Tab-separated table of C-alpha atoms in Angstrom:
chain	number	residue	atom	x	y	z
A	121	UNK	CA	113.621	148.432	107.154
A	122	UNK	CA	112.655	148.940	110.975
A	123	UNK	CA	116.581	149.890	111.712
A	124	UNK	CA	116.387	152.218	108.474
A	125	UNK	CA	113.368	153.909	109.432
A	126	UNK	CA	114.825	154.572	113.097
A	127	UNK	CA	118.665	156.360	112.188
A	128	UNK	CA	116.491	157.903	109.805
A	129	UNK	CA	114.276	159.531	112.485
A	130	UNK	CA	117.481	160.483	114.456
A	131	UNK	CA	118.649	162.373	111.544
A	132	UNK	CA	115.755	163.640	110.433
A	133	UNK	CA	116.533	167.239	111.416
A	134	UNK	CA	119.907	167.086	109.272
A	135	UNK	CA	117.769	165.969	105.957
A	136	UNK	CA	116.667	167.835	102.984
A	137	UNK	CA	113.086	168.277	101.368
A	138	UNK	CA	114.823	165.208	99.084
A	139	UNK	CA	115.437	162.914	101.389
A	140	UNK	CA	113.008	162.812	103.358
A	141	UNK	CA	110.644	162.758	100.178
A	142	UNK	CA	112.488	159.366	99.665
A	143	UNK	CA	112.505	158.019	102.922
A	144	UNK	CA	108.693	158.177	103.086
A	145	UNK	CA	108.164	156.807	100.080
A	146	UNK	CA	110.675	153.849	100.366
A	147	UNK	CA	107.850	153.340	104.010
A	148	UNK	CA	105.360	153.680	101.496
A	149	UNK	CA	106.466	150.674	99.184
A	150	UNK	CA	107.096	148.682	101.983
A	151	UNK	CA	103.601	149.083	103.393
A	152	UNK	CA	101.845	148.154	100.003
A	153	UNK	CA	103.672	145.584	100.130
A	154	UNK	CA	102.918	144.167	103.161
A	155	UNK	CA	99.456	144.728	102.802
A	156	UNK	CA	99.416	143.333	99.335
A	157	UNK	CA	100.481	140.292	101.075
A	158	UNK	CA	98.262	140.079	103.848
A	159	UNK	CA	94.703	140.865	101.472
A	160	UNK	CA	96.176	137.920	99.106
A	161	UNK	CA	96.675	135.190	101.791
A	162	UNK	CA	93.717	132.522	101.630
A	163	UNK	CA	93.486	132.532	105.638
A	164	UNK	CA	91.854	135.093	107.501
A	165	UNK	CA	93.688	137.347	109.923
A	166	UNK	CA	92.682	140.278	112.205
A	167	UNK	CA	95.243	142.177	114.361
A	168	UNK	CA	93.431	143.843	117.174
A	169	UNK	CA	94.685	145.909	119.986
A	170	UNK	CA	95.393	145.405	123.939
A	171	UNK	CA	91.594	146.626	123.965
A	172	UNK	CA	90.441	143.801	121.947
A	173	UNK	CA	89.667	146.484	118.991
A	174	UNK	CA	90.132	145.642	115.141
A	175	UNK	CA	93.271	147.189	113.655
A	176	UNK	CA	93.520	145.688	110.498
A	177	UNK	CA	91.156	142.521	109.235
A	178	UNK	CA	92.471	141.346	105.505
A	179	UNK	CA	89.586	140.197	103.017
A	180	UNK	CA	89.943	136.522	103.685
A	181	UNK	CA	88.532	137.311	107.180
A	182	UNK	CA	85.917	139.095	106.373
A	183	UNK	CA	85.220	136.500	103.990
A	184	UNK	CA	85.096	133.428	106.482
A	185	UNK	CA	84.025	135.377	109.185
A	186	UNK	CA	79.738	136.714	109.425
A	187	UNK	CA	80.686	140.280	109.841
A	188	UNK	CA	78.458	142.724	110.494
A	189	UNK	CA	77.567	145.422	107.562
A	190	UNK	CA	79.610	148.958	107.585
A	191	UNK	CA	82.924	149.773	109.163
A	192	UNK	CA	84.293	146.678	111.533
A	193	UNK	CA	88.121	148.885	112.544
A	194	UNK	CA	88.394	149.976	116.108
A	195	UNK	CA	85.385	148.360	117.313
A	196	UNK	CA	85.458	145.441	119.746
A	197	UNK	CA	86.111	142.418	117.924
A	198	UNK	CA	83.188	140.409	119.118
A	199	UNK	CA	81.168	143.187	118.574
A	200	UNK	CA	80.987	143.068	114.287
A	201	UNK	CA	80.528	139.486	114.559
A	202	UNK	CA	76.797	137.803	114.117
A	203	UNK	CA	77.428	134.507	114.360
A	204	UNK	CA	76.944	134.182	118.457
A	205	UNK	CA	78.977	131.393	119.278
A	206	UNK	CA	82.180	132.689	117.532
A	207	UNK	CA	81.374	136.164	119.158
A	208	UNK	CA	81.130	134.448	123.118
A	209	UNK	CA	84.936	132.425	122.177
A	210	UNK	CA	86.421	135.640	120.983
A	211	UNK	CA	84.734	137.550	123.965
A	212	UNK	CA	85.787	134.533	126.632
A	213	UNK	CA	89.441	133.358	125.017
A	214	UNK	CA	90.582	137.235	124.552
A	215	UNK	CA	89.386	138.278	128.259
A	216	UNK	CA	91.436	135.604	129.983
A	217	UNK	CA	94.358	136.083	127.407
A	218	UNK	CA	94.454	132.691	125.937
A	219	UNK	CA	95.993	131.650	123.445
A	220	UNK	CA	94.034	128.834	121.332
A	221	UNK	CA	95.297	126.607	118.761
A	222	UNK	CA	92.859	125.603	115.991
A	223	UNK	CA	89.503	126.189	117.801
A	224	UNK	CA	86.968	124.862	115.744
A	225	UNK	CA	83.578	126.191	114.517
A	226	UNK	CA	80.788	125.317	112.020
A	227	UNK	CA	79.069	128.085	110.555
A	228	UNK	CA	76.256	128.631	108.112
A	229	UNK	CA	72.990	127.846	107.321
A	230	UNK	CA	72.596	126.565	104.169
A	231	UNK	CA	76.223	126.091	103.163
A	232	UNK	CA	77.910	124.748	106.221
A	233	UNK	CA	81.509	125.246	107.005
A	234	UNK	CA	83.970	124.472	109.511
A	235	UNK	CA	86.795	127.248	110.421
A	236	UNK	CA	89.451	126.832	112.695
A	237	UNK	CA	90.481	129.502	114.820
A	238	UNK	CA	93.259	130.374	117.158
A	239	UNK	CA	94.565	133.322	118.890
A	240	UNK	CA	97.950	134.613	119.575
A	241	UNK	CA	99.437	137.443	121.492
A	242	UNK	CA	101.115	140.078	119.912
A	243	UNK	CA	103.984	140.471	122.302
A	244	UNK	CA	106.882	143.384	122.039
A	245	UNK	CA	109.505	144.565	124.648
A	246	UNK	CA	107.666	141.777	127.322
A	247	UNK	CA	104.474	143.461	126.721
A	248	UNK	CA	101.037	142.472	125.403
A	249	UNK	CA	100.137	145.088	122.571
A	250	UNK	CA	97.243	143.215	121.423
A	251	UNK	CA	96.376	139.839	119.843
A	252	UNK	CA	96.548	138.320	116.358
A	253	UNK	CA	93.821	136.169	115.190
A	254	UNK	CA	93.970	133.333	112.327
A	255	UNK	CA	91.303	132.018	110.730
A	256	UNK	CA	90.793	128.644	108.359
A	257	UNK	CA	88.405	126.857	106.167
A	258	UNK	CA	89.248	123.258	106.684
A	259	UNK	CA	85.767	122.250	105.976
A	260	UNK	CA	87.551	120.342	102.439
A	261	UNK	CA	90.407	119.218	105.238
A	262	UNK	CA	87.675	117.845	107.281
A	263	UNK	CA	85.585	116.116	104.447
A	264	UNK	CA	88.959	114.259	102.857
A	265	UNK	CA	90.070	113.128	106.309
A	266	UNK	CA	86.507	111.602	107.408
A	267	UNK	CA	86.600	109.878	103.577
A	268	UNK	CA	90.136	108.343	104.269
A	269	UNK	CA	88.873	107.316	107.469
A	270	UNK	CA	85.615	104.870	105.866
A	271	UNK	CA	88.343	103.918	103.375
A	272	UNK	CA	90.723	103.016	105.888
A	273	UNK	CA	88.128	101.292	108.069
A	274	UNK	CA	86.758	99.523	105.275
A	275	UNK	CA	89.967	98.433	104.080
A	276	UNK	CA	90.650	97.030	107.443
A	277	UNK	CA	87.193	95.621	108.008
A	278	UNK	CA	87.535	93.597	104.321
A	279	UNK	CA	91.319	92.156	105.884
A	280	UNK	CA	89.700	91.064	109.254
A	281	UNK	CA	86.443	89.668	107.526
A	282	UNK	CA	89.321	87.530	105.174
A	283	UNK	CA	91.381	86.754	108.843
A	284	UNK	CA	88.059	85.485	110.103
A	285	UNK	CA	86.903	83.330	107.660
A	286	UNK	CA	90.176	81.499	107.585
A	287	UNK	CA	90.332	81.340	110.982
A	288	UNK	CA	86.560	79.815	111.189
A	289	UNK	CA	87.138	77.557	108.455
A	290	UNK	CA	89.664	75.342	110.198
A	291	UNK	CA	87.760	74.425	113.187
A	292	UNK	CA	84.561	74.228	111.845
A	293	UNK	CA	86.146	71.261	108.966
A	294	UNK	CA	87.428	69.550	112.015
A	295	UNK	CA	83.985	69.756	113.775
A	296	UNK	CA	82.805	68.415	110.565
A	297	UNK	CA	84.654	65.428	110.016
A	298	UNK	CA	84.276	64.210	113.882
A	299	UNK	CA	80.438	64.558	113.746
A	300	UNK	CA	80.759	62.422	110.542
A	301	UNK	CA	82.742	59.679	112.663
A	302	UNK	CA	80.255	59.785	115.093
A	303	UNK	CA	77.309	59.255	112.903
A	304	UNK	CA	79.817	56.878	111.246
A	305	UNK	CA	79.534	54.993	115.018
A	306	UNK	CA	76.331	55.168	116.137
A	307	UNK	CA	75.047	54.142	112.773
A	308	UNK	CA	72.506	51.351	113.273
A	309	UNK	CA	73.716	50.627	117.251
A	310	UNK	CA	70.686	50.822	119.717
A	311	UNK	CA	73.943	51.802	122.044
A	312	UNK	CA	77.497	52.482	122.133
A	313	UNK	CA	80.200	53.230	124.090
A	314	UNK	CA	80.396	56.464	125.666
A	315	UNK	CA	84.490	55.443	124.801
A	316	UNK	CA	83.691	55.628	121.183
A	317	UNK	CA	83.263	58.712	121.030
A	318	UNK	CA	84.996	60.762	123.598
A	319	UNK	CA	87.749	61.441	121.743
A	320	UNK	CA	85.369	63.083	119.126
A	321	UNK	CA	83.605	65.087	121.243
A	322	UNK	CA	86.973	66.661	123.158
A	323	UNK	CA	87.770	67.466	119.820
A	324	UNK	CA	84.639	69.242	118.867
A	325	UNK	CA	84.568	70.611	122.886
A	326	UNK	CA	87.984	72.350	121.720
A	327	UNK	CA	87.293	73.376	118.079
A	328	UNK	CA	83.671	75.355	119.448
A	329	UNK	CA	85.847	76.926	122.343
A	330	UNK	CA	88.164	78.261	119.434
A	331	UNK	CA	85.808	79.462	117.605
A	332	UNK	CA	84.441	81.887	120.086
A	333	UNK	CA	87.214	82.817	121.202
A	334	UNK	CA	87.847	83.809	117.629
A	335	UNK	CA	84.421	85.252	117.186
A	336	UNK	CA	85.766	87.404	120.657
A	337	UNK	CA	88.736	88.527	119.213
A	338	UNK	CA	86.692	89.315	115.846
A	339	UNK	CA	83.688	91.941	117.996
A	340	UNK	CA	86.596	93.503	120.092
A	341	UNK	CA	88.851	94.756	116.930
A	342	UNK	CA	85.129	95.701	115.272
A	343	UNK	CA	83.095	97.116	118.139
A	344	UNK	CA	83.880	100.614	119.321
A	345	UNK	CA	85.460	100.406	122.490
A	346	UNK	CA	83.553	101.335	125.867
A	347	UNK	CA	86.462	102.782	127.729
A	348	UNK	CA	86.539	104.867	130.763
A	349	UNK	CA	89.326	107.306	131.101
A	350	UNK	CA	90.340	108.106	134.313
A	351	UNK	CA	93.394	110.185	135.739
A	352	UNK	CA	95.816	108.076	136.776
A	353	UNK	CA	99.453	107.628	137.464
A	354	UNK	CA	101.347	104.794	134.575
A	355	UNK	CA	103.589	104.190	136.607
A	356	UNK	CA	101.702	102.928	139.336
A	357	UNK	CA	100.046	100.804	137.061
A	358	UNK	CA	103.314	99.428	135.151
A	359	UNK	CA	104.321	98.411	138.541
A	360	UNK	CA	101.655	96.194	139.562
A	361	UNK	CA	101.512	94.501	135.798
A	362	UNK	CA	105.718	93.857	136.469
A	363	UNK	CA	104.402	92.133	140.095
A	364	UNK	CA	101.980	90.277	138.107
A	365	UNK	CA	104.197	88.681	135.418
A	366	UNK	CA	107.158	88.432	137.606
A	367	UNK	CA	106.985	84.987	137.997
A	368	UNK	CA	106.666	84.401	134.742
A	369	UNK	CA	109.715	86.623	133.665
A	370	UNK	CA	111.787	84.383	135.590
A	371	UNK	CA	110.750	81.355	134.431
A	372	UNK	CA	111.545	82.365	131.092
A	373	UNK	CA	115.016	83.521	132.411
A	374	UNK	CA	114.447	86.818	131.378
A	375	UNK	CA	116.098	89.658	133.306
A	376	UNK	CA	113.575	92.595	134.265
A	377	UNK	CA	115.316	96.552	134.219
A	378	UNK	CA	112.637	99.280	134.753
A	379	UNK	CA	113.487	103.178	134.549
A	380	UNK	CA	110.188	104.790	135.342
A	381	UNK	CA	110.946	108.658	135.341
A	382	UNK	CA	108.584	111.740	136.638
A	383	UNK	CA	105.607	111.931	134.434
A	384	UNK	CA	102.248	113.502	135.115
A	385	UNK	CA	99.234	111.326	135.548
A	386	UNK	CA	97.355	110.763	131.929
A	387	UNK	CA	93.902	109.877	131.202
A	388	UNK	CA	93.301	105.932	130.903
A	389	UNK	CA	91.360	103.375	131.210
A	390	UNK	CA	93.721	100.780	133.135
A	391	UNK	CA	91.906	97.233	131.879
A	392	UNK	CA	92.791	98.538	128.237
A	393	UNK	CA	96.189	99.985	129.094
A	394	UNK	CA	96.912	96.653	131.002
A	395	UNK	CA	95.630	95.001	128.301
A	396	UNK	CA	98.073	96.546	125.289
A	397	UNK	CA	101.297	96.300	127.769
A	398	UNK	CA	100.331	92.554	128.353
A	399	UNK	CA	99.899	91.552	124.405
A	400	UNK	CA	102.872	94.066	123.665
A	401	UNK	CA	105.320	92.474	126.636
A	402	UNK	CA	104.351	88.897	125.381
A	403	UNK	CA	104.993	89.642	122.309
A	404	UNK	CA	108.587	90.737	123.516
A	405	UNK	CA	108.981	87.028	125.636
A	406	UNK	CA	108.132	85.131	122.549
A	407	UNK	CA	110.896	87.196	121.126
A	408	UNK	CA	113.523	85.457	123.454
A	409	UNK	CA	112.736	82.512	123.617
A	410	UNK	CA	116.324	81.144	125.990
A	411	UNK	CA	115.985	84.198	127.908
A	412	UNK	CA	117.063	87.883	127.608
A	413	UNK	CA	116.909	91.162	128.873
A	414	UNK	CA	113.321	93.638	128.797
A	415	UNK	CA	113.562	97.247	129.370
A	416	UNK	CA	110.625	99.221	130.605
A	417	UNK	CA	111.101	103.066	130.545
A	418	UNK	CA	108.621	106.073	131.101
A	419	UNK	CA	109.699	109.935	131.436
A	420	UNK	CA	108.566	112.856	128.699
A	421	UNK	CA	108.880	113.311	125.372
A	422	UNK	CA	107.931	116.678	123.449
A	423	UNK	CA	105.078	117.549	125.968
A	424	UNK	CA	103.656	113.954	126.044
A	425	UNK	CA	104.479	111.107	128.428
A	426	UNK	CA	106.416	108.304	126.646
A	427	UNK	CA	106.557	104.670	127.531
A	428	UNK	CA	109.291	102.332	126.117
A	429	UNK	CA	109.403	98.580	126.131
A	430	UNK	CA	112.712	97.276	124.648
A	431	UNK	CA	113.438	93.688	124.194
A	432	UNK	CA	117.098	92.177	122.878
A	433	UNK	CA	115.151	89.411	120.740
A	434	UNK	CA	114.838	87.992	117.313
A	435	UNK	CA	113.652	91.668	116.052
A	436	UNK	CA	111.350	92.304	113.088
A	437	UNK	CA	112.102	91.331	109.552
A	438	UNK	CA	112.427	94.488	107.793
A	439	UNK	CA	109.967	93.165	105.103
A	440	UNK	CA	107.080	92.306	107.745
A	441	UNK	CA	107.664	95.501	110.104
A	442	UNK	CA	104.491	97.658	108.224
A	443	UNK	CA	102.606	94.568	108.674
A	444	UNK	CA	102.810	93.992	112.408
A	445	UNK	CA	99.383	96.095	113.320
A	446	UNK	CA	97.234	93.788	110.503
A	447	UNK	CA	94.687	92.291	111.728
A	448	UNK	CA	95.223	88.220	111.710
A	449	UNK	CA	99.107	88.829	110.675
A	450	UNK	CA	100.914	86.493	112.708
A	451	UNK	CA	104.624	85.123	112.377
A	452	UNK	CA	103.702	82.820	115.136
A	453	UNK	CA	102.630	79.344	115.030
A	454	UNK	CA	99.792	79.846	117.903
A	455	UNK	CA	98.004	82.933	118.298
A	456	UNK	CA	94.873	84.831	116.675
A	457	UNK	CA	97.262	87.143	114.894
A	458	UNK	CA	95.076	90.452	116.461
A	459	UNK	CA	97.196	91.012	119.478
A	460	UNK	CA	99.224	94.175	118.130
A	461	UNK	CA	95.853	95.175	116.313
A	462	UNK	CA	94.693	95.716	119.531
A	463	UNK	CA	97.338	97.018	121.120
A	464	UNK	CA	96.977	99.999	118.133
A	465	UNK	CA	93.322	100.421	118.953
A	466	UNK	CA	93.732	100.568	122.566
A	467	UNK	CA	96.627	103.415	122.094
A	468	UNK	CA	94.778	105.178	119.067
A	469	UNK	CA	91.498	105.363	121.739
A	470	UNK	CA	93.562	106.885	124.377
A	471	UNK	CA	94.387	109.389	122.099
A	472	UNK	CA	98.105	108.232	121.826
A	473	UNK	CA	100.616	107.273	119.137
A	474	UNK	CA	103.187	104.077	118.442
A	475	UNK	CA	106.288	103.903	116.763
A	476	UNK	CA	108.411	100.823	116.461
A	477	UNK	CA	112.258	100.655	116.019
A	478	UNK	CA	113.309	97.113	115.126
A	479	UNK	CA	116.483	95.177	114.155
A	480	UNK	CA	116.768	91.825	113.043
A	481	UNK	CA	118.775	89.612	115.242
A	482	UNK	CA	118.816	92.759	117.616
A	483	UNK	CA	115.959	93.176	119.290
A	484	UNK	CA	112.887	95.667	118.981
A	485	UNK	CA	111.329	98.757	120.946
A	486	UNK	CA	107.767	99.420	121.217
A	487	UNK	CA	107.450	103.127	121.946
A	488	UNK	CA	103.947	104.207	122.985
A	489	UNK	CA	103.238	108.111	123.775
A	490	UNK	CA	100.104	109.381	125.791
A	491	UNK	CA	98.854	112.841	125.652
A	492	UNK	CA	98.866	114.726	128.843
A	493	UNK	CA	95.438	116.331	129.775
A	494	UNK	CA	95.503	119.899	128.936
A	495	UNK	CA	93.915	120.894	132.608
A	496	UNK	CA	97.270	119.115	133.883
A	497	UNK	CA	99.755	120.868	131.672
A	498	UNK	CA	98.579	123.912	132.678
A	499	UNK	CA	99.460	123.382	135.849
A	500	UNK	CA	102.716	121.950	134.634
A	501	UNK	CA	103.257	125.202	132.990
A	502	UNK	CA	102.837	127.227	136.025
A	503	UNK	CA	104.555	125.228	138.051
A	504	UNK	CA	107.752	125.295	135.944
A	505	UNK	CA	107.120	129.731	135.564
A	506	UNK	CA	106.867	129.688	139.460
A	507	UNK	CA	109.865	127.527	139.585
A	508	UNK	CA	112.235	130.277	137.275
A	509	UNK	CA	110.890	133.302	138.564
């Protein structure tokens, strides 16, 4: 229509009464049209102009937004807007020309809402002509996400309550059963042997350690955690854990190759991140169990920093591989079955995601992906603009 309306306009001197009649009213259609469009859509939109003034605002905005009474076009968007705290973002995002992704804002008194908000310029021939701004409801998105959540939590509090009662049952029959052969002992002896009973109290020494360290494992996966982000470089830190187990890699005759590319520093806390890489690398020795080769890589992946750990092991059962983050699901004869729970906490704290790619008989990858503070990818960003200007 644009490239219509334009050879049209270089004609226009050539056309009759006719024609042109036609022309404008061919605009005309295509203008209700549009604007048919943008009054039915459930999201809010205002287009404004490079001076921040209201072009066109469709009735979903004026809907979610608390306009102020009587004409709202070509006055200062901030201006026609009561609600003070979405009137200073407008004012402070628009004035340094940022553009926002899903700001979000509750509103209302009695009926609260949430809106998300985000800004984008409206950019043509290289040039800033004025900004577009979307608006939401996702107060119902909200609500059903913090629901799933409890459910979810729940649902994984009932399967770790179940992992911890087996796992205390166990010990505490075998505590039971040695007290009973010491009673059994001492019954109606002024003394006896501290030989007697030795054995039995080792035993019950052993079974009480297990238990707290079960009861350990049981307030770490429960508590929230009390983690201290700091920036800090990952590769620094994989580094000193490879130093650390290196002794250990070569006892289990397992050959160490580490590609650790240019990332930017993330937020961390390194005892958890330590922590995760430990359970997650261990996980990959008990995987080869007459040796093998582990991969460690780090670089970027779609604006976050990845982190690979590849082993050529026994691999995941395809049956079991949705089951490996359960708490107290264990394929291993030893073990309190929470390591890889953890290691999902630990990355789902950090505000990260993991993703496992798994073969039987071929080995598995653990892939683990850390945001990268937003202060830091701005300077990212203008460092690679300086760099192609």
């Amino acid at each position: 229509m644009k490239n219509f309306v334009k050879k049209a306009l270089e004609k226009l001197d050539k056309l009759d009464t006719h024609q042109i009649k036609e022309i404008l009213s061919n605009i005309s259609g295509e203008n209700e049209l549009l604007e048919t469009v943008l009054y039915s859509l459930e999201h809010g939109l205002i287009v404004t102009n490079k001076d921040h003034k209201i072009l066109l605002a469709n009735k979903a905005s004026k809907r979610l937004f608390p306009f102020k009474h009587g004409n709202i076009l070509d006055k200062e968007v901030w201006e026609v807007i009561t609600d003070q705290e979405i009137s200073f973002f407008l004012f402070d995002s628009l004035m340094k020309q940022e553009k926002i992704s899903d700001h979000e804002i509750t509103v209302g008194n009695g009926h609260v809402r949430t809106i998300a908000c985000s800004l984008m310029p409206l950019v043509r021939d290289k040039k800033v002509q004025g900004n577009l701004i979307h608006i939401e409801d996702v107060t119902e998105k909200r609500t059903k996400e913090v629901r799933l959540r409890r459910a979810e939590s729940l649902a994984a509090l009932t399967t770790l309550t179940a992992g911890v009662a087996h796992e205390i049952k166990n010990p505490l029959g075998s505590i039971g059963i040695h007290i009973q052969l010491i009673q059994k002992q001492i019954k109606e002896k002024e003394m006896i042997e501290t030989v007697e009973i030795k054995d039995a109290l080792n035993v019950i020494n052993e079974e009480v350690t297990r238990l707290n360290r079960v009861v350990l494992d049981f307030l770490f996966a429960v508590r929230p955690m009390d983690s201290k982000p700091e920036i800090k470089d990952l590769n620094v830190l994989i580094t000193e854990l490879l130093h650390f187990l290196k002794y250990e890699l070569d006892e289990a005759h397992i050959e160490l190759q580490v590609e650790l590319g240019k990332i930017p520093f993330i937020e961390m806390d390194e005892k958890y991140i330590k922590q995760a890489l430990l359970n997650v690398i261990q996980n990959a020795m008990s995987s080869m169990p007459d040796g093998g080769i582990l991969i460690i890589k780090t670089g970027m992946e779609d604006e976050r920093v990845f982190l690979e750990i590849t082993d050529n092991g026994t691999g995941i059962p395809e049956e079991i591989k949705d089951k490996i983050f359960e708490p107290y699901f264990t394929t291993k004869d030893f073990g309190s079955g929470l390591g890889l729970t953890l290691v999902f906490k630990i990355i789902k704290d950090h505000m990260g995601e993991i993703s496992v790619k798994s073969k039987e008989g071929m080995g598995t990858s653990f892939i683990l992906y850390f945001p990268v503070p937003q202060k830091i990818r701005k300077l990212l960003e203008f460092s690679e603009k300086r760099s192609t200007e």
